[in-house]
Tab-separated table of C-alpha atoms in Angstrom:
chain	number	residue	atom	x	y	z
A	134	UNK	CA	27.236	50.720	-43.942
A	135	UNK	CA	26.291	48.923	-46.991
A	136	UNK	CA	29.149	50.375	-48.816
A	137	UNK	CA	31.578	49.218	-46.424
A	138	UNK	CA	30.459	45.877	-46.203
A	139	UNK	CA	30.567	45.667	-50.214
A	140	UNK	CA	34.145	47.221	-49.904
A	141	UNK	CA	35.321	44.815	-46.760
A	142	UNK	CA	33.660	41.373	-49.311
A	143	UNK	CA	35.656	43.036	-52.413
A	144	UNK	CA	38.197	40.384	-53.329
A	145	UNK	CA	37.343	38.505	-50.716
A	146	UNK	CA	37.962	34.431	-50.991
A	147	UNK	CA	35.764	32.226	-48.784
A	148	UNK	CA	37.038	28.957	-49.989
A	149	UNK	CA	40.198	30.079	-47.819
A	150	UNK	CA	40.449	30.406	-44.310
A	151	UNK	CA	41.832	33.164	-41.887
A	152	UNK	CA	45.772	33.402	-41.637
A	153	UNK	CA	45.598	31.078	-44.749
A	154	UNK	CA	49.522	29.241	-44.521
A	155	UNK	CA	50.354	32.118	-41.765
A	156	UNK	CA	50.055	29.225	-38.978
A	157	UNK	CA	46.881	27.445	-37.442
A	158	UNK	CA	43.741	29.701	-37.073
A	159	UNK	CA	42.363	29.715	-33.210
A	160	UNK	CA	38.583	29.228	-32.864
A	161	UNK	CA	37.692	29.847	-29.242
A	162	UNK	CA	34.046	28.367	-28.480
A	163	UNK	CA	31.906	28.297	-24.900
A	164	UNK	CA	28.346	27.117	-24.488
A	165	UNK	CA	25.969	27.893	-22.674
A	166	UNK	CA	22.726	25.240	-21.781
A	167	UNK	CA	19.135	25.921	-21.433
A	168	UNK	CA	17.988	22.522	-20.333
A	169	UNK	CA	19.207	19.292	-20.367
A	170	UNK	CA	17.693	15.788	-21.217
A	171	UNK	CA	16.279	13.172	-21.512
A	172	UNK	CA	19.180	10.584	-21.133
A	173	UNK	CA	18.180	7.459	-22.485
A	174	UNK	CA	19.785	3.968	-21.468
A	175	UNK	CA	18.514	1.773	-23.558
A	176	UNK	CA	19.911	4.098	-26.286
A	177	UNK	CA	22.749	5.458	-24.450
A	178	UNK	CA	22.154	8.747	-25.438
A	179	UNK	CA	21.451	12.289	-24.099
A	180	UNK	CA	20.203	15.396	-25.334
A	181	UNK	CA	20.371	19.028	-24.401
A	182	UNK	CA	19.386	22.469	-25.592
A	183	UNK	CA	22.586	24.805	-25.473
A	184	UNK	CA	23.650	28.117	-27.289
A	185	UNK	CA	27.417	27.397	-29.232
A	186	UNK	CA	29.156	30.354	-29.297
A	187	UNK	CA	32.513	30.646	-32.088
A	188	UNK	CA	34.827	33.384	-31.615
A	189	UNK	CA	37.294	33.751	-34.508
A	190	UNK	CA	39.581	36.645	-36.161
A	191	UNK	CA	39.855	37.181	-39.676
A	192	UNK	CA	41.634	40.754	-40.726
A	193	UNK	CA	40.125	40.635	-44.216
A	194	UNK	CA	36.747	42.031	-42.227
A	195	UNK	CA	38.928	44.943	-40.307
A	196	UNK	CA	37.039	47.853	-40.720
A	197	UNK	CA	38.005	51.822	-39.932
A	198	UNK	CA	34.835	53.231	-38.332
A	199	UNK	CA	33.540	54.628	-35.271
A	200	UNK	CA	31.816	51.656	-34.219
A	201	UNK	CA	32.854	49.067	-32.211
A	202	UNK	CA	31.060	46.546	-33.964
A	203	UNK	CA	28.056	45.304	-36.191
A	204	UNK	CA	25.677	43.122	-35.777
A	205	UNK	CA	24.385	41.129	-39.097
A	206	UNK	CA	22.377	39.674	-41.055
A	207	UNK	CA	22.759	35.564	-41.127
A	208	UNK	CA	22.826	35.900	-45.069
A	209	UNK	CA	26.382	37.272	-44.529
A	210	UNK	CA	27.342	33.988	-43.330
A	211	UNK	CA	26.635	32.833	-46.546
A	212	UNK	CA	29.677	35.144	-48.334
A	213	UNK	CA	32.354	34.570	-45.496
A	214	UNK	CA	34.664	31.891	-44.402
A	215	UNK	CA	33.310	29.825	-41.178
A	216	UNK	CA	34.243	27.270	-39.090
A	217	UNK	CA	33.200	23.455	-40.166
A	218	UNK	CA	32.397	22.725	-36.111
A	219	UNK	CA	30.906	18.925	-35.910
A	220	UNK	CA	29.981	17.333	-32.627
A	221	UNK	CA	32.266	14.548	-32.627
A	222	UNK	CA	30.141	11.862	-30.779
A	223	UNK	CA	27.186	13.136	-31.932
A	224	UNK	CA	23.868	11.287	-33.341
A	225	UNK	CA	20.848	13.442	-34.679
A	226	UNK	CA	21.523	17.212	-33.493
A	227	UNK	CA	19.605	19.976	-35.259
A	228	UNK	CA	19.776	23.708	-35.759
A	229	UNK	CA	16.270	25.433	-34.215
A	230	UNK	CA	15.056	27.286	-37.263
A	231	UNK	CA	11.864	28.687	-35.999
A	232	UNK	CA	10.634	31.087	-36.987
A	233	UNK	CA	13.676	32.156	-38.058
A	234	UNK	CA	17.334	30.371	-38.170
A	235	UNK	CA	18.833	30.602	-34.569
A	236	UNK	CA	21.779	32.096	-35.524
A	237	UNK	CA	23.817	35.262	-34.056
A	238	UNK	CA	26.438	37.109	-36.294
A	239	UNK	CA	28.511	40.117	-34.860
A	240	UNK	CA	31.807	41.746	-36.108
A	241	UNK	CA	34.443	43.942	-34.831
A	242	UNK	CA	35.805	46.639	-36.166
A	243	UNK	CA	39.622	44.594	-36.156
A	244	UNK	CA	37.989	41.711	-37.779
A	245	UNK	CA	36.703	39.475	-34.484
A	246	UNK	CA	33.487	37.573	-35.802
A	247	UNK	CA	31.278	36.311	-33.009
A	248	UNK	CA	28.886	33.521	-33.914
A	249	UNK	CA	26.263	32.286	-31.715
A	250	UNK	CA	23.792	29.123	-32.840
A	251	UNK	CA	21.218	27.709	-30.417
A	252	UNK	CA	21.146	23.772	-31.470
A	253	UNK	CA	19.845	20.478	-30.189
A	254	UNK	CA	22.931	18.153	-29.337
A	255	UNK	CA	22.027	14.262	-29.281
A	256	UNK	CA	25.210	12.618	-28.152
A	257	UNK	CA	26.459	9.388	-27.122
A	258	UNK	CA	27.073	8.487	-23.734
A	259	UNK	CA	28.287	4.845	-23.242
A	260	UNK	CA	27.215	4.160	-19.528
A	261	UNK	CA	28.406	1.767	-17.203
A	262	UNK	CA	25.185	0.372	-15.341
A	263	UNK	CA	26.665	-2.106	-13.138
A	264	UNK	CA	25.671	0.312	-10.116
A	265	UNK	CA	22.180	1.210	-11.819
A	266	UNK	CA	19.995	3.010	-10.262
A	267	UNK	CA	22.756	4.180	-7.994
A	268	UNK	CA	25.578	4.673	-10.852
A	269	UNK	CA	27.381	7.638	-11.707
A	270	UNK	CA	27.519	8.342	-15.552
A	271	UNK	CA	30.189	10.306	-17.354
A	272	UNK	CA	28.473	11.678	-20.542
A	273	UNK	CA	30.933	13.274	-22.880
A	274	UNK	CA	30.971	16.372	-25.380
A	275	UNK	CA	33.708	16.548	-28.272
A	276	UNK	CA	33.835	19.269	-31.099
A	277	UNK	CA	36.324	18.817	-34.017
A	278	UNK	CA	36.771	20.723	-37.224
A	279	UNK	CA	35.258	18.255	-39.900
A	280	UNK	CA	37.773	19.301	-42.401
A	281	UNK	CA	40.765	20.786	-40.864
A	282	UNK	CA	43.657	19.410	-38.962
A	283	UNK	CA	44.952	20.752	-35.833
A	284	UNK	CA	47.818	22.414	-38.210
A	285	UNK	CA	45.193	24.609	-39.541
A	286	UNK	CA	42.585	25.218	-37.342
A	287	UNK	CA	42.931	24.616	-33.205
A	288	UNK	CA	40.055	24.901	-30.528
A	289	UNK	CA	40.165	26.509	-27.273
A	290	UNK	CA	37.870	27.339	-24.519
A	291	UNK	CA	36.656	30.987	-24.784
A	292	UNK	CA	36.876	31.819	-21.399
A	293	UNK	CA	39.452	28.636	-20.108
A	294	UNK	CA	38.535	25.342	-19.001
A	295	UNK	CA	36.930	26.194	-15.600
A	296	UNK	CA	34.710	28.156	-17.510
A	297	UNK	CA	34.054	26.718	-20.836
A	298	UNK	CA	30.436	25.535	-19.888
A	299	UNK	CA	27.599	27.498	-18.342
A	300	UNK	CA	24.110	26.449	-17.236
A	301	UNK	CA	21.124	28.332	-17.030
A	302	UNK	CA	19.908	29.204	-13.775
A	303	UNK	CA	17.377	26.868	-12.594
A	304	UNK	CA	18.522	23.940	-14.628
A	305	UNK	CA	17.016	20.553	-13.763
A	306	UNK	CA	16.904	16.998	-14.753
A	307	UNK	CA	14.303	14.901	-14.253
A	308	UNK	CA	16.330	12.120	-13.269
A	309	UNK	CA	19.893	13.115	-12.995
A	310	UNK	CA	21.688	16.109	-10.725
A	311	UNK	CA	24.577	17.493	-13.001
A	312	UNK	CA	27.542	17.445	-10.207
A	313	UNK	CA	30.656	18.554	-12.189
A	314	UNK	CA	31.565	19.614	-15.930
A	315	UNK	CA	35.470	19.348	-16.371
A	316	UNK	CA	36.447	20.566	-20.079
A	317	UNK	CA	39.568	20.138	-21.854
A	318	UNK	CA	41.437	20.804	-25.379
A	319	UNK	CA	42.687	17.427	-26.975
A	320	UNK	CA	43.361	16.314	-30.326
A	321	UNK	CA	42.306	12.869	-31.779
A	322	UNK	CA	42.721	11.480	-34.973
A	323	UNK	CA	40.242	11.317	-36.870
A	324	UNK	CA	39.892	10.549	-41.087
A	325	UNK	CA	43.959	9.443	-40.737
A	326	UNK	CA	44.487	13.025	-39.406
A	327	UNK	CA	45.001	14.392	-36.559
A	328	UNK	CA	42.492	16.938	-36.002
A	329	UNK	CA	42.198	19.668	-32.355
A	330	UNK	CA	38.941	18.576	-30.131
A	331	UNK	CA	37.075	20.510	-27.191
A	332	UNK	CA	35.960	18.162	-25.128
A	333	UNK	CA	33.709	18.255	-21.993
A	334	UNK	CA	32.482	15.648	-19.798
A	335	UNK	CA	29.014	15.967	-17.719
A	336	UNK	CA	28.796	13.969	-14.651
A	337	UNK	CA	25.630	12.728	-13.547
A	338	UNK	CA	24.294	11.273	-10.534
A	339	UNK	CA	20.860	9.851	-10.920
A	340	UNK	CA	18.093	9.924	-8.328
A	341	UNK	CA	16.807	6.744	-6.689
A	342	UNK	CA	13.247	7.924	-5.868
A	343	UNK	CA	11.384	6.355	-8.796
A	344	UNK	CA	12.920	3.164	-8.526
A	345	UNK	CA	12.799	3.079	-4.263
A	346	UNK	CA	8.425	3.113	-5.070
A	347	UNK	CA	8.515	1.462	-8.525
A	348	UNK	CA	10.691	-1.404	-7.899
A	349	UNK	CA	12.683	-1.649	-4.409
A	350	UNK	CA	9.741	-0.962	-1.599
A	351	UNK	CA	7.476	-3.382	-3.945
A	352	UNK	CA	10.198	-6.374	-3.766
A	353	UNK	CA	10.585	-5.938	-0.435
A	354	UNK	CA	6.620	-5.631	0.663
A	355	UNK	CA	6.195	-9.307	-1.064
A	356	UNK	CA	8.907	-10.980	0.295
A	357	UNK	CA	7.582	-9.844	4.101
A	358	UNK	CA	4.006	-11.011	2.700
A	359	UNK	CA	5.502	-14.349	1.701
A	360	UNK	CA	6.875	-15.061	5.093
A	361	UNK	CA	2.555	-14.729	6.036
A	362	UNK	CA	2.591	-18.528	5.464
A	363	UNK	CA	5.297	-19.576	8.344
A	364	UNK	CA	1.824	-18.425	10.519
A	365	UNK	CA	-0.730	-20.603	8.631
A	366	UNK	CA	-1.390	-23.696	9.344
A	367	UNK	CA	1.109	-26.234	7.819
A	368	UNK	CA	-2.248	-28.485	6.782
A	369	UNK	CA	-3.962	-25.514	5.040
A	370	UNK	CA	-2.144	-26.660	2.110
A	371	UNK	CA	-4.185	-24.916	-0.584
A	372	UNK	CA	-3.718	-21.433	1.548
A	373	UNK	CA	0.074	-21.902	1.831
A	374	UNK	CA	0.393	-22.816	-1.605
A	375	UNK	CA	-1.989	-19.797	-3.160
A	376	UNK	CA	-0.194	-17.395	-1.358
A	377	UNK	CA	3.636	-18.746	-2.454
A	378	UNK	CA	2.371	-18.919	-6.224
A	379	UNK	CA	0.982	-15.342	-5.844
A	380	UNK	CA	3.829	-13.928	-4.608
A	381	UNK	CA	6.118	-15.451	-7.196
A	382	UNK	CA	4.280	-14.816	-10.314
A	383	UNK	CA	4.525	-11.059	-8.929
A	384	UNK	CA	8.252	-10.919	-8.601
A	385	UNK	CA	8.787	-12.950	-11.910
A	386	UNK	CA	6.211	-9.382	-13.616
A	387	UNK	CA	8.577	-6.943	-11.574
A	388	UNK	CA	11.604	-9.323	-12.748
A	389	UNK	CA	11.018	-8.811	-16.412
A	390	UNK	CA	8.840	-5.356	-16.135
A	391	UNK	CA	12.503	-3.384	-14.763
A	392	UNK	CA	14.614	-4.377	-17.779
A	393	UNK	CA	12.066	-2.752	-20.179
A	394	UNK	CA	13.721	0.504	-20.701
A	395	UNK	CA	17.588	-0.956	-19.980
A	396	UNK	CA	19.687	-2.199	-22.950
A	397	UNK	CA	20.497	-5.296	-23.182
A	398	UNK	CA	23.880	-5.866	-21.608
A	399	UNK	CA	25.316	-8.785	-21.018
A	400	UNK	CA	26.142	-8.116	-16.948
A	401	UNK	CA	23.644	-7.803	-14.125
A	402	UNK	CA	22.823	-4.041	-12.760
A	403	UNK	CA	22.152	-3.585	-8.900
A	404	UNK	CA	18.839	-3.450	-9.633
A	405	UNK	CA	19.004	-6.896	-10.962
A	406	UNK	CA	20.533	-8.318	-7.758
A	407	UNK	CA	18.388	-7.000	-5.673
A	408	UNK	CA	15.131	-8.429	-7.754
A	409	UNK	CA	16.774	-11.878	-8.084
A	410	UNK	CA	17.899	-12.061	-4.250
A	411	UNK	CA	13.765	-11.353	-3.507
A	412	UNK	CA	12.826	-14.168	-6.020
A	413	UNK	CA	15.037	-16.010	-4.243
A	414	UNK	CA	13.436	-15.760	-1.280
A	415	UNK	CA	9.918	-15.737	-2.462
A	416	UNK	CA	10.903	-18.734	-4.224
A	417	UNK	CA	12.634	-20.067	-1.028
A	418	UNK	CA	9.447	-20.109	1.239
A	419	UNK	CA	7.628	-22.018	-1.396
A	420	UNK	CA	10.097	-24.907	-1.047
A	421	UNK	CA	9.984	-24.394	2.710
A	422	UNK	CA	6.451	-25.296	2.508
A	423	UNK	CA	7.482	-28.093	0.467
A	424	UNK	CA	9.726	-29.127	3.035
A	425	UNK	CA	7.095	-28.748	6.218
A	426	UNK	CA	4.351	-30.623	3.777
A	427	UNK	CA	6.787	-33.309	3.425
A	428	UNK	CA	7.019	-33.981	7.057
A	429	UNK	CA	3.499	-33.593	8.032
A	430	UNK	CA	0.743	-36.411	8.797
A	431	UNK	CA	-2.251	-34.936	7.716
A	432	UNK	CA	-5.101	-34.685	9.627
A	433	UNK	CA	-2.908	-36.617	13.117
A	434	UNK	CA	-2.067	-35.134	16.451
A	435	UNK	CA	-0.586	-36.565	18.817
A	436	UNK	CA	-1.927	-39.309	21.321
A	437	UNK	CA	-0.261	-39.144	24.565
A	438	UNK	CA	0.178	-34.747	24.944
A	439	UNK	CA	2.586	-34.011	27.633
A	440	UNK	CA	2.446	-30.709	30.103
A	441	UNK	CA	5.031	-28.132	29.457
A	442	UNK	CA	7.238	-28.882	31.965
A	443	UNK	CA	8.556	-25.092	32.093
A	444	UNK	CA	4.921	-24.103	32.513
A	445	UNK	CA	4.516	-25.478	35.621
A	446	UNK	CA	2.773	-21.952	37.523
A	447	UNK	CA	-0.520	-21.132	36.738
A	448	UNK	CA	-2.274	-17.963	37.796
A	449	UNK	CA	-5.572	-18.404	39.728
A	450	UNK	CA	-7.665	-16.452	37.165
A	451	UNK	CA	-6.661	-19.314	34.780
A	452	UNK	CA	-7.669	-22.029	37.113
A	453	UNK	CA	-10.622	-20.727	37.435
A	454	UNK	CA	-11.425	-20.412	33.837
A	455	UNK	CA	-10.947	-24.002	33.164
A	456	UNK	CA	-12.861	-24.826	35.966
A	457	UNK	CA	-15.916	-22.995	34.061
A	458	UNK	CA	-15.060	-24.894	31.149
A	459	UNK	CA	-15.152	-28.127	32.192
A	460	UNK	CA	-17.844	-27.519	34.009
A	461	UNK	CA	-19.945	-26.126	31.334
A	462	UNK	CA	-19.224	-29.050	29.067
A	463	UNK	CA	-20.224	-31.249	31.547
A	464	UNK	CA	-23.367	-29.661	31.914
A	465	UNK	CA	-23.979	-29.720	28.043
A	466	UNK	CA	-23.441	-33.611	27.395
A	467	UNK	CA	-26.009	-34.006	30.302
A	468	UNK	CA	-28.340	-31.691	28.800
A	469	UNK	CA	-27.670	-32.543	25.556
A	470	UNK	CA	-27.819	-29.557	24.151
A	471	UNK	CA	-26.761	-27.616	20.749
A	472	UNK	CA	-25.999	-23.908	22.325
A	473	UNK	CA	-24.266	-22.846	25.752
A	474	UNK	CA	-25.340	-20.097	27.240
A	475	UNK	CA	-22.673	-18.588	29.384
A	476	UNK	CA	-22.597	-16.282	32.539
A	477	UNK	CA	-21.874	-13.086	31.279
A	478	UNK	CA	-19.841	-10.902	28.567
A	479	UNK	CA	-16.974	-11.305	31.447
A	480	UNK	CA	-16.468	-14.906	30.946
A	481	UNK	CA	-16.641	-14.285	27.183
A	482	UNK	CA	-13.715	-11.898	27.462
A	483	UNK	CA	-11.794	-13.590	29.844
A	484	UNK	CA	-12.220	-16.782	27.112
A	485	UNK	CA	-11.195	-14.729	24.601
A	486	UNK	CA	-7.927	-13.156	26.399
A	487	UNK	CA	-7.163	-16.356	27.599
A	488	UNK	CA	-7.593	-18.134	24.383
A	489	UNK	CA	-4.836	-15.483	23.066
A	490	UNK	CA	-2.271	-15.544	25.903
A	491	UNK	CA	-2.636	-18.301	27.654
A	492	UNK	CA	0.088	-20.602	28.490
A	493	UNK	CA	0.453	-24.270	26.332
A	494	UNK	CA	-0.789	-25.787	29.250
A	495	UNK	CA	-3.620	-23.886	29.239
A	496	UNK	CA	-4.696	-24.412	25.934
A	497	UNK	CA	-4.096	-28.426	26.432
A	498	UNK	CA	-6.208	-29.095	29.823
A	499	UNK	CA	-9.287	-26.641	28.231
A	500	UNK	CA	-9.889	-28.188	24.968
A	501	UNK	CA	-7.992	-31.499	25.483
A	502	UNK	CA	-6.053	-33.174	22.717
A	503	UNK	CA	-8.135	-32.050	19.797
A	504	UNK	CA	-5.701	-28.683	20.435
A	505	UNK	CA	-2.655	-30.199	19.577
A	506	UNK	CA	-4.028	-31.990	16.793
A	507	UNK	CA	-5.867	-28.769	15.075
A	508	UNK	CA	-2.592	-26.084	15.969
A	509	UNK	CA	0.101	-28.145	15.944
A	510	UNK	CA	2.963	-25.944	14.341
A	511	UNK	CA	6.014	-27.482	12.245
A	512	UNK	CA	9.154	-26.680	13.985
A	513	UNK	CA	10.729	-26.222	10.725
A	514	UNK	CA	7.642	-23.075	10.774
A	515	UNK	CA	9.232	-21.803	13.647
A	516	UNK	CA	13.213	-21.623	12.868
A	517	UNK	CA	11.574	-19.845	9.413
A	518	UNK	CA	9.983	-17.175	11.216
A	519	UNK	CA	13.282	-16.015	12.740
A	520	UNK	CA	15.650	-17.693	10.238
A	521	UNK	CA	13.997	-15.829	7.412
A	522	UNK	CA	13.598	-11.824	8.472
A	523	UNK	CA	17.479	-12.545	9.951
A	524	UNK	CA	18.967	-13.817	6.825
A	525	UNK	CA	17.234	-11.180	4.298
A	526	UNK	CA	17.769	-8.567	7.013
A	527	UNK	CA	21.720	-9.135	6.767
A	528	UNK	CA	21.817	-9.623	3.041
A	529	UNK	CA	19.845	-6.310	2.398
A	530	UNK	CA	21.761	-4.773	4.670
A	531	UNK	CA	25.059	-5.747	2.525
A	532	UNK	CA	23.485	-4.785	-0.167
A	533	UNK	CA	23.223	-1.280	0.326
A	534	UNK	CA	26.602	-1.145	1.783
A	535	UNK	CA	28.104	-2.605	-0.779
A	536	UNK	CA	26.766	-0.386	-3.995
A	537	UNK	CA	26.076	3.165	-2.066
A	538	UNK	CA	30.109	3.352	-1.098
């Protein structure tokens, strides 16, 4: 074997390519990936761990033996001509080296070399994140000859288009499903030459879970929280007004803490316009308050309190109840004293379910004006409560619509 490999190198020129001025020389590649990732958008990059497999014929290496072929030493590489692959679009990829070079070299007996490398491919991927998180990158692969033009040397896919790229089994990505990987032979110009290109393009679809319990379910839980203060009373001023700064100050953190790891673009994602239409409203029941604050007396009710005139039926249990009231304060200004003792737990429950359900009339004849004064509730409090839910309910709902199809 050694002698024949000395005889098959005798006279033999690498500085000069296969089928040198007999025509272009076809290099037919595939690859196969290990794993895939991370993609980065702040860098718009991605990464992946593939096998690159060459297939090329040069007749200088025919050989006349029984065997079909022979597997190699890399060092041969180093006395033969081989293709001057680049990735195109590529950034820092690297050639695994331990412990040993990653290389594969085979020939056949009519002078087919196979050459395998396993590399690291960091490539560009210039994403569109006007949908993010619910986009749909297209992250491309091109390999050119660095020094030949498509007159001289010309890619194709080993094994055709439909098959050019392979994935190991079990392949996943942490944030991405790969859906589709349509290859193609091009050319493209490139140092004022026009030079043959492989070209793939990985689609991938990203996964919303992270940013449904990072970012989405978080918004949403402090805009319900804000609406809280529509139920507290419109002179607990220092309540209303703790509660609106809290829950802006946390959307302004989630605000600013989601663009960490974007890039800087200069148009607003879907993420973005979901965060801003929660500010929004966060921000909105603040001035709401503003508005109800504005209108208030503090401290007045109102003189002259009028029955409901739609509650004009009253059960008998009720009647009873303030009966035992009134009667009960009577006896305590003529007693004078500072504690009431009562009949029984009953009473105290049917004061208690009472004091919950009962009807506006109710509440006035048992505890007089000083109700109205103490609960009085801003009817600008009331068109919130249903006003609010309604109108971030629709716009939510448009939302979704609107960026999912």
């Amino acid at each position: 074997m050694t002698q024949l490999l000395d005889k098959l190198l005798e006279g033999y020129d690498k500085r000069l390519r296969p089928d040198f001025g007999q025509g272009p020389l076809i290099i037919k590649a595939d690859i196969l990936i290990r794993s895939m990732g991370p993609v980065s958008e702040r860098d718009m990059i991605y990464s992946m761990d593939c096998y690159f497999r060459q297939l090329w014929t040069d007749e200088r290496l025919a050989f006349n033996v029984s065997l079909a072929n022979v597997s190699l030493n890399i060092k041969m590489l180093e006395r033969i001509w081989s293709p001057d692959t680049i990735v195109y679009n590529g950034q820092e990829s690297f050639l695994h080296e331990i412990t040993m070079p990653n290389k594969f070299f085979r020939i056949n007996k009519d002078g087919t070399i196979l050459y395998s490398q396993r590399l690291t491919i960091k490539a560009r991927c210039l994403m569109q994140l006007q949908k993010f998180p619910m986009d749909l990158q297209q992250c491309p692969l091109h390999l050119i000859s660095f020094g030949y033009t498509e007159n001289e040397v010309l890619y194709k896919w080993r094994f055709g288009a439909e098959r050019a790229v392979d994935v190991n089994a079990g392949m996943t990505l942490s944030q991405f499903d790969l859906t589709d990987m349509p290859a193609w032979n091009g050319t493209t110009v490139f140092r004022e030459a026009l030079h043959s290109m492989l070209s793939v393009n990985f689609h991938l679809k990203r996964h919303m879970g992270f940013f449904l319990l990072q970012v989405y379910v978080p918004c949403t839980l402090l805009v319900v929280v804000s609406w809280v203060s529509f139920w507290i009373h419109r002179e607990a001023t220092s309540d209303r007004i703790a509660l609106g700064t809290t829950t802006v100050l946390s959307m302004t953190f989630l605000g600013l803490d989601n663009r960490t790891y974007l890039p800087k673009v200069s148009y607003s994602t879907a993420l973005d316009v979901y965060v801003a239409m929660c500010y929004v409203f966060v921000l909105a029941t603040l001035i709401q308050f503003a508005a109800v604050h504005y209108f208030t007396k503090y401290d007045s009710g109102e003189e002259n309190i009028q029955q409901d005139p739609t509650d004009t039926e009253e059960s008998e249990e009720e009647k009873m109840v303030i009966s035992e009231v009134l009667i009960q304060r009577t006896q305590l200004k003529k007693k004078k004293k500072s504690k009431l003792s009562f009949c029984s737990w009953n009473w105290y429950l049917r004061m208690f379910w009472y004091c919950l359900s009962g009807t506006r009339n109710f509440h006035i004849k048992t505890f007089g004006n000083k109700y109205h004064a103490l609960n009085s509730v801003s009817q600008i409090d009331i068109v919130s409560r249903r006003l609010f839910p309604l109108v971030f309910l629709i716009l939510s709902v448009s939302y979704w619509v609107c960026y999912l199809y």
